[in-house]
Amino acid sequence: MTIDQNGSAETEAKALARIVGLSLLATILVGMLSALTVGQGIDINLSADVVATARNMLEAEAALRAKSYIALLVFALEVVIGAGLFLLLRKSGPLLAAWSLIIGLGAALLVLMGAVFNLNAAEIAGNVAYTELADEKQRLLLTGLQATSDYTSFHLGLILTSVGNAGFAYLFLRSGLIPKLIAGWGVFAFSFVAIAIVARDFIPIIGHSAVTLSFMASNLIALVALGLYLAIKGVRSA
């Protein structure tokens, strides 16, 4: 009976890990497709030009709404990922697993905030009332504020996501549920992202494009490696 229970628990853990892995890969795919399609020209996180982005947003009501609904999908996937990682790793460190889950859910809520800002911009772009309430420059300013709010929510969410992922990666490293190379790289990459984003607000040189490219590439490698391993292999026996 004990053997059957252990075998059942391992099977359930592997199935849960595969769901988490597939969800993680789905967030990456959805994010890339969104950036390459509906996000072109209206995603402030892809451009440093607030004025050009705001002008494009005033002409892109449908794309802004699509971007918001895609954010809802990403939110749902991130909740699945966070809850799944917590269930997989709670025995390895209950306090850290719970803390990482809470941080991750906070980051997911910021994704929803980004969706709200884009819906606000869609209303400003498409609702005729705003042409009566404000002139063109005022509408541009209002849209620019939505873009800036989206920018800040995205980056704060990225910091929180990275901090939460670093906690989960450390628990993977300690538990041995996945290869130590993948877990160790995750600890490094996720910590690198969080530290670099915060530090560049105080140390200008860290804001250089080369640094940004390096931490984003490190983060992508860590996410893809973790997602692929969990989706294909699941987790090892504890």
PDB file of C-alpha atoms in Angstrom, residues 17-235:
ATOM      1  CA  ALA A  17       5.318  19.478 -13.245  1.00  0.00           C
ATOM      2  CA  ARG A  18       4.401  18.946 -16.900  1.00  0.00           C
ATOM      3  CA  ILE A  19       1.426  21.292 -16.540  1.00  0.00           C
ATOM      4  CA  VAL A  20       3.723  23.910 -15.007  1.00  0.00           C
ATOM      5  CA  GLY A  21       6.317  23.411 -17.724  1.00  0.00           C
ATOM      6  CA  LEU A  22       3.794  23.703 -20.537  1.00  0.00           C
ATOM      7  CA  SER A  23       2.264  26.791 -18.924  1.00  0.00           C
ATOM      8  CA  LEU A  24       5.706  28.342 -18.598  1.00  0.00           C
ATOM      9  CA  LEU A  25       6.491  27.696 -22.253  1.00  0.00           C
ATOM     10  CA  ALA A  26       3.067  29.042 -23.190  1.00  0.00           C
ATOM     11  CA  THR A  27       3.735  32.358 -21.415  1.00  0.00           C
ATOM     12  CA  ILE A  28       6.981  32.735 -23.354  1.00  0.00           C
ATOM     13  CA  LEU A  29       5.298  31.928 -26.674  1.00  0.00           C
ATOM     14  CA  VAL A  30       2.303  34.178 -26.008  1.00  0.00           C
ATOM     15  CA  GLY A  31       4.574  37.034 -24.925  1.00  0.00           C
ATOM     16  CA  MET A  32       6.700  36.756 -28.059  1.00  0.00           C
ATOM     17  CA  LEU A  33       3.706  36.530 -30.385  1.00  0.00           C
ATOM     18  CA  SER A  34       2.084  39.503 -28.687  1.00  0.00           C
ATOM     19  CA  ALA A  35       5.250  41.576 -29.049  1.00  0.00           C
ATOM     20  CA  LEU A  36       5.597  40.662 -32.722  1.00  0.00           C
ATOM     21  CA  THR A  37       1.945  41.231 -33.644  1.00  0.00           C
ATOM     22  CA  VAL A  38      -0.427  43.423 -31.629  1.00  0.00           C
ATOM     23  CA  GLY A  39       2.345  45.014 -29.573  1.00  0.00           C
ATOM     24  CA  GLN A  40       4.179  46.538 -32.517  1.00  0.00           C
ATOM     25  CA  GLY A  41       4.292  50.312 -32.113  1.00  0.00           C
ATOM     26  CA  ILE A  42       1.979  50.423 -29.084  1.00  0.00           C
ATOM     27  CA  ASP A  43       4.029  48.582 -26.446  1.00  0.00           C
ATOM     28  CA  ILE A  44       6.107  51.106 -24.518  1.00  0.00           C
ATOM     29  CA  ASN A  45       8.211  48.242 -23.160  1.00  0.00           C
ATOM     30  CA  LEU A  46       9.533  47.681 -26.678  1.00  0.00           C
ATOM     31  CA  SER A  47      10.369  51.340 -27.302  1.00  0.00           C
ATOM     32  CA  ALA A  48      11.838  54.222 -25.342  1.00  0.00           C
ATOM     33  CA  ASP A  49       9.890  56.770 -27.429  1.00  0.00           C
ATOM     34  CA  VAL A  50       6.879  57.708 -25.302  1.00  0.00           C
ATOM     35  CA  VAL A  51       5.576  60.302 -27.778  1.00  0.00           C
ATOM     36  CA  ALA A  52       5.642  57.969 -30.791  1.00  0.00           C
ATOM     37  CA  THR A  53       4.083  55.152 -28.772  1.00  0.00           C
ATOM     38  CA  ALA A  54       1.299  57.430 -27.487  1.00  0.00           C
ATOM     39  CA  ARG A  55       0.537  58.631 -31.031  1.00  0.00           C
ATOM     40  CA  ASN A  56       0.392  55.053 -32.291  1.00  0.00           C
ATOM     41  CA  MET A  57      -1.909  54.095 -29.414  1.00  0.00           C
ATOM     42  CA  LEU A  58      -4.412  56.779 -30.444  1.00  0.00           C
ATOM     43  CA  GLU A  59      -4.747  54.987 -33.785  1.00  0.00           C
ATOM     44  CA  ALA A  60      -4.825  51.422 -32.464  1.00  0.00           C
ATOM     45  CA  GLU A  61      -7.941  50.828 -30.371  1.00  0.00           C
ATOM     46  CA  ALA A  62      -8.445  47.223 -31.525  1.00  0.00           C
ATOM     47  CA  ALA A  63      -4.789  46.307 -30.989  1.00  0.00           C
ATOM     48  CA  LEU A  64      -4.851  47.789 -27.483  1.00  0.00           C
ATOM     49  CA  ARG A  65      -7.898  45.721 -26.584  1.00  0.00           C
ATOM     50  CA  ALA A  66      -6.278  42.592 -28.029  1.00  0.00           C
ATOM     51  CA  LYS A  67      -3.119  43.284 -26.010  1.00  0.00           C
ATOM     52  CA  SER A  68      -5.227  43.592 -22.852  1.00  0.00           C
ATOM     53  CA  TYR A  69      -7.018  40.283 -23.411  1.00  0.00           C
ATOM     54  CA  ILE A  70      -3.703  38.581 -24.099  1.00  0.00           C
ATOM     55  CA  ALA A  71      -2.544  39.941 -20.730  1.00  0.00           C
ATOM     56  CA  LEU A  72      -5.539  38.211 -19.115  1.00  0.00           C
ATOM     57  CA  LEU A  73      -4.337  34.912 -20.595  1.00  0.00           C
ATOM     58  CA  VAL A  74      -0.809  35.539 -19.308  1.00  0.00           C
ATOM     59  CA  PHE A  75      -2.240  36.320 -15.861  1.00  0.00           C
ATOM     60  CA  ALA A  76      -4.088  32.983 -15.796  1.00  0.00           C
ATOM     61  CA  LEU A  77      -0.964  31.105 -16.886  1.00  0.00           C
ATOM     62  CA  GLU A  78       1.171  32.810 -14.246  1.00  0.00           C
ATOM     63  CA  VAL A  79      -1.301  31.853 -11.516  1.00  0.00           C
ATOM     64  CA  VAL A  80      -1.115  28.223 -12.678  1.00  0.00           C
ATOM     65  CA  ILE A  81       2.688  28.364 -12.714  1.00  0.00           C
ATOM     66  CA  GLY A  82       2.973  29.903  -9.261  1.00  0.00           C
ATOM     67  CA  ALA A  83       0.466  27.529  -7.657  1.00  0.00           C
ATOM     68  CA  GLY A  84       2.045  24.524  -9.360  1.00  0.00           C
ATOM     69  CA  LEU A  85       5.583  25.413  -8.276  1.00  0.00           C
ATOM     70  CA  PHE A  86       4.362  25.949  -4.730  1.00  0.00           C
ATOM     71  CA  LEU A  87       2.736  22.502  -4.647  1.00  0.00           C
ATOM     72  CA  LEU A  88       5.859  20.880  -6.081  1.00  0.00           C
ATOM     73  CA  LEU A  89       8.309  22.594  -3.725  1.00  0.00           C
ATOM     74  CA  ARG A  90       6.445  23.204  -0.470  1.00  0.00           C
ATOM     75  CA  LYS A  91       7.999  20.125   1.164  1.00  0.00           C
ATOM     76  CA  SER A  92      11.479  21.376   0.293  1.00  0.00           C
ATOM     77  CA  GLY A  93      10.943  24.718   2.027  1.00  0.00           C
ATOM     78  CA  PRO A  94       7.405  25.685   3.085  1.00  0.00           C
ATOM     79  CA  LEU A  95       8.229  29.251   4.076  1.00  0.00           C
ATOM     80  CA  LEU A  96      10.272  30.093   0.975  1.00  0.00           C
ATOM     81  CA  ALA A  97       7.767  28.343  -1.298  1.00  0.00           C
ATOM     82  CA  ALA A  98       4.873  30.313   0.203  1.00  0.00           C
ATOM     83  CA  TRP A  99       6.833  33.569   0.022  1.00  0.00           C
ATOM     84  CA  SER A 100       7.732  32.929  -3.629  1.00  0.00           C
ATOM     85  CA  LEU A 101       4.090  32.154  -4.420  1.00  0.00           C
ATOM     86  CA  ILE A 102       2.883  35.389  -2.821  1.00  0.00           C
ATOM     87  CA  ILE A 103       5.519  37.403  -4.690  1.00  0.00           C
ATOM     88  CA  GLY A 104       4.568  35.677  -7.946  1.00  0.00           C
ATOM     89  CA  LEU A 105       0.873  36.368  -7.465  1.00  0.00           C
ATOM     90  CA  GLY A 106       1.709  40.018  -6.820  1.00  0.00           C
ATOM     91  CA  ALA A 107       3.559  40.095 -10.124  1.00  0.00           C
ATOM     92  CA  ALA A 108       0.576  38.483 -11.860  1.00  0.00           C
ATOM     93  CA  LEU A 109      -1.682  41.214 -10.516  1.00  0.00           C
ATOM     94  CA  LEU A 110       0.619  43.794 -12.072  1.00  0.00           C
ATOM     95  CA  VAL A 111       0.045  42.061 -15.413  1.00  0.00           C
ATOM     96  CA  LEU A 112      -3.645  42.785 -14.873  1.00  0.00           C
ATOM     97  CA  MET A 113      -2.799  46.401 -14.126  1.00  0.00           C
ATOM     98  CA  GLY A 114      -1.036  46.588 -17.471  1.00  0.00           C
ATOM     99  CA  ALA A 115      -4.194  45.264 -19.115  1.00  0.00           C
ATOM    100  CA  VAL A 116      -6.215  47.997 -17.383  1.00  0.00           C
ATOM    101  CA  PHE A 117      -3.868  50.725 -18.641  1.00  0.00           C
ATOM    102  CA  ASN A 118      -4.143  49.418 -22.196  1.00  0.00           C
ATOM    103  CA  LEU A 119      -7.932  49.287 -21.967  1.00  0.00           C
ATOM    104  CA  ASN A 120      -7.876  52.861 -20.689  1.00  0.00           C
ATOM    105  CA  ALA A 121      -5.804  53.853 -23.715  1.00  0.00           C
ATOM    106  CA  ALA A 122      -8.248  52.021 -25.998  1.00  0.00           C
ATOM    107  CA  GLU A 123     -11.110  54.032 -24.512  1.00  0.00           C
ATOM    108  CA  ILE A 124      -9.229  57.293 -25.029  1.00  0.00           C
ATOM    109  CA  ALA A 125      -8.481  56.294 -28.623  1.00  0.00           C
ATOM    110  CA  GLY A 126     -11.944  55.056 -29.559  1.00  0.00           C
ATOM    111  CA  ASN A 127     -14.523  56.755 -27.355  1.00  0.00           C
ATOM    112  CA  VAL A 128     -15.888  59.880 -29.037  1.00  0.00           C
ATOM    113  CA  ALA A 129     -16.432  61.481 -25.618  1.00  0.00           C
ATOM    114  CA  TYR A 130     -12.696  62.088 -25.323  1.00  0.00           C
ATOM    115  CA  THR A 131     -12.660  64.155 -28.491  1.00  0.00           C
ATOM    116  CA  GLU A 132     -15.119  66.492 -26.763  1.00  0.00           C
ATOM    117  CA  LEU A 133     -13.472  66.445 -23.338  1.00  0.00           C
ATOM    118  CA  ALA A 134      -9.933  67.068 -24.573  1.00  0.00           C
ATOM    119  CA  ASP A 135      -8.079  68.404 -27.589  1.00  0.00           C
ATOM    120  CA  GLU A 136      -5.498  66.375 -29.512  1.00  0.00           C
ATOM    121  CA  LYS A 137      -2.551  67.337 -27.292  1.00  0.00           C
ATOM    122  CA  GLN A 138      -4.484  66.519 -24.137  1.00  0.00           C
ATOM    123  CA  ARG A 139      -5.542  63.142 -25.515  1.00  0.00           C
ATOM    124  CA  LEU A 140      -1.909  62.487 -26.428  1.00  0.00           C
ATOM    125  CA  LEU A 141      -0.880  63.345 -22.870  1.00  0.00           C
ATOM    126  CA  LEU A 142      -3.544  61.069 -21.391  1.00  0.00           C
ATOM    127  CA  THR A 143      -2.450  58.212 -23.629  1.00  0.00           C
ATOM    128  CA  GLY A 144       1.181  58.853 -22.768  1.00  0.00           C
ATOM    129  CA  LEU A 145       0.315  58.541 -19.078  1.00  0.00           C
ATOM    130  CA  GLN A 146      -1.297  55.149 -19.742  1.00  0.00           C
ATOM    131  CA  ALA A 147       1.821  54.053 -21.614  1.00  0.00           C
ATOM    132  CA  THR A 148       4.074  55.201 -18.768  1.00  0.00           C
ATOM    133  CA  SER A 149       1.886  53.406 -16.226  1.00  0.00           C
ATOM    134  CA  ASP A 150       2.089  50.247 -18.329  1.00  0.00           C
ATOM    135  CA  TYR A 151       5.881  50.616 -18.413  1.00  0.00           C
ATOM    136  CA  THR A 152       6.208  50.926 -14.641  1.00  0.00           C
ATOM    137  CA  SER A 153       3.786  48.075 -13.901  1.00  0.00           C
ATOM    138  CA  PHE A 154       5.614  45.824 -16.373  1.00  0.00           C
ATOM    139  CA  HIS A 155       9.028  46.467 -14.871  1.00  0.00           C
ATOM    140  CA  LEU A 156       7.864  46.181 -11.287  1.00  0.00           C
ATOM    141  CA  GLY A 157       6.118  42.955 -12.247  1.00  0.00           C
ATOM    142  CA  LEU A 158       9.311  41.682 -13.874  1.00  0.00           C
ATOM    143  CA  ILE A 159      11.243  42.394 -10.674  1.00  0.00           C
ATOM    144  CA  LEU A 160       8.689  40.564  -8.524  1.00  0.00           C
ATOM    145  CA  THR A 161       8.453  37.641 -10.960  1.00  0.00           C
ATOM    146  CA  SER A 162      12.230  37.295 -10.974  1.00  0.00           C
ATOM    147  CA  VAL A 163      12.465  37.404  -7.177  1.00  0.00           C
ATOM    148  CA  GLY A 164       9.756  34.758  -6.847  1.00  0.00           C
ATOM    149  CA  ASN A 165      11.361  32.577  -9.533  1.00  0.00           C
ATOM    150  CA  ALA A 166      14.736  32.869  -7.822  1.00  0.00           C
ATOM    151  CA  GLY A 167      13.154  31.475  -4.649  1.00  0.00           C
ATOM    152  CA  PHE A 168      11.615  28.549  -6.519  1.00  0.00           C
ATOM    153  CA  ALA A 169      14.888  27.909  -8.387  1.00  0.00           C
ATOM    154  CA  TYR A 170      16.777  27.775  -5.079  1.00  0.00           C
ATOM    155  CA  LEU A 171      14.318  25.180  -3.781  1.00  0.00           C
ATOM    156  CA  PHE A 172      14.795  23.152  -6.979  1.00  0.00           C
ATOM    157  CA  LEU A 173      18.555  23.363  -6.438  1.00  0.00           C
ATOM    158  CA  ARG A 174      18.271  22.217  -2.828  1.00  0.00           C
ATOM    159  CA  SER A 175      15.741  19.462  -3.485  1.00  0.00           C
ATOM    160  CA  GLY A 176      17.383  17.914  -6.540  1.00  0.00           C
ATOM    161  CA  LEU A 177      14.014  17.605  -8.310  1.00  0.00           C
ATOM    162  CA  ILE A 178      15.582  18.947 -11.513  1.00  0.00           C
ATOM    163  CA  PRO A 179      19.223  18.984 -12.719  1.00  0.00           C
ATOM    164  CA  LYS A 180      21.402  21.276 -10.629  1.00  0.00           C
ATOM    165  CA  LEU A 181      22.699  23.034 -13.755  1.00  0.00           C
ATOM    166  CA  ILE A 182      19.186  24.198 -14.688  1.00  0.00           C
ATOM    167  CA  ALA A 183      18.301  25.115 -11.111  1.00  0.00           C
ATOM    168  CA  GLY A 184      21.607  26.883 -10.469  1.00  0.00           C
ATOM    169  CA  TRP A 185      21.365  28.880 -13.684  1.00  0.00           C
ATOM    170  CA  GLY A 186      17.847  29.845 -12.677  1.00  0.00           C
ATOM    171  CA  VAL A 187      19.026  31.188  -9.328  1.00  0.00           C
ATOM    172  CA  PHE A 188      21.704  33.242 -11.095  1.00  0.00           C
ATOM    173  CA  ALA A 189      19.576  34.494 -13.997  1.00  0.00           C
ATOM    174  CA  PHE A 190      16.480  35.427 -12.008  1.00  0.00           C
ATOM    175  CA  SER A 191      18.569  37.189  -9.364  1.00  0.00           C
ATOM    176  CA  PHE A 192      20.520  38.981 -12.093  1.00  0.00           C
ATOM    177  CA  VAL A 193      17.309  40.351 -13.630  1.00  0.00           C
ATOM    178  CA  ALA A 194      15.905  41.641 -10.340  1.00  0.00           C
ATOM    179  CA  ILE A 195      19.167  43.224  -9.192  1.00  0.00           C
ATOM    180  CA  ALA A 196      19.997  44.791 -12.572  1.00  0.00           C
ATOM    181  CA  ILE A 197      16.572  46.400 -13.047  1.00  0.00           C
ATOM    182  CA  VAL A 198      16.654  47.957  -9.590  1.00  0.00           C
ATOM    183  CA  ALA A 199      20.317  48.964  -9.781  1.00  0.00           C
ATOM    184  CA  ARG A 200      20.041  50.714 -13.151  1.00  0.00           C
ATOM    185  CA  ASP A 201      17.721  53.312 -11.584  1.00  0.00           C
ATOM    186  CA  PHE A 202      20.642  54.365  -9.385  1.00  0.00           C
ATOM    187  CA  ILE A 203      23.699  53.450 -11.479  1.00  0.00           C
ATOM    188  CA  PRO A 204      23.223  54.745 -15.062  1.00  0.00           C
ATOM    189  CA  ILE A 205      25.862  52.495 -16.656  1.00  0.00           C
ATOM    190  CA  ILE A 206      23.828  49.420 -15.730  1.00  0.00           C
ATOM    191  CA  GLY A 207      21.084  50.780 -17.983  1.00  0.00           C
ATOM    192  CA  HIS A 208      23.330  50.264 -21.024  1.00  0.00           C
ATOM    193  CA  SER A 209      21.703  48.191 -23.763  1.00  0.00           C
ATOM    194  CA  ALA A 210      24.416  45.522 -23.494  1.00  0.00           C
ATOM    195  CA  VAL A 211      23.569  44.925 -19.828  1.00  0.00           C
ATOM    196  CA  THR A 212      19.848  44.844 -20.581  1.00  0.00           C
ATOM    197  CA  LEU A 213      20.404  42.344 -23.394  1.00  0.00           C
ATOM    198  CA  SER A 214      22.558  40.136 -21.180  1.00  0.00           C
ATOM    199  CA  PHE A 215      20.109  39.869 -18.305  1.00  0.00           C
ATOM    200  CA  MET A 216      17.118  39.390 -20.595  1.00  0.00           C
ATOM    201  CA  ALA A 217      18.964  36.649 -22.504  1.00  0.00           C
ATOM    202  CA  SER A 218      19.953  34.977 -19.215  1.00  0.00           C
ATOM    203  CA  ASN A 219      16.353  35.123 -18.064  1.00  0.00           C
ATOM    204  CA  LEU A 220      15.009  33.666 -21.320  1.00  0.00           C
ATOM    205  CA  ILE A 221      17.501  30.783 -21.236  1.00  0.00           C
ATOM    206  CA  ALA A 222      16.551  29.991 -17.633  1.00  0.00           C
ATOM    207  CA  LEU A 223      12.807  30.059 -18.364  1.00  0.00           C
ATOM    208  CA  VAL A 224      13.080  27.947 -21.531  1.00  0.00           C
ATOM    209  CA  ALA A 225      15.378  25.389 -19.879  1.00  0.00           C
ATOM    210  CA  LEU A 226      13.115  25.059 -16.844  1.00  0.00           C
ATOM    211  CA  GLY A 227       9.955  24.932 -18.935  1.00  0.00           C
ATOM    212  CA  LEU A 228      11.308  22.310 -21.331  1.00  0.00           C
ATOM    213  CA  TYR A 229      12.640  20.066 -18.562  1.00  0.00           C
ATOM    214  CA  LEU A 230       9.423  20.174 -16.556  1.00  0.00           C
ATOM    215  CA  ALA A 231       7.253  19.702 -19.667  1.00  0.00           C
ATOM    216  CA  ILE A 232       9.263  16.725 -20.948  1.00  0.00           C
ATOM    217  CA  LYS A 233      10.710  15.051 -17.852  1.00  0.00           C
ATOM    218  CA  GLY A 234       8.548  16.291 -15.009  1.00  0.00           C
ATOM    219  CA  VAL A 235      10.462  16.117 -11.729  1.00  0.00           C
TER     220      VAL A 235
END
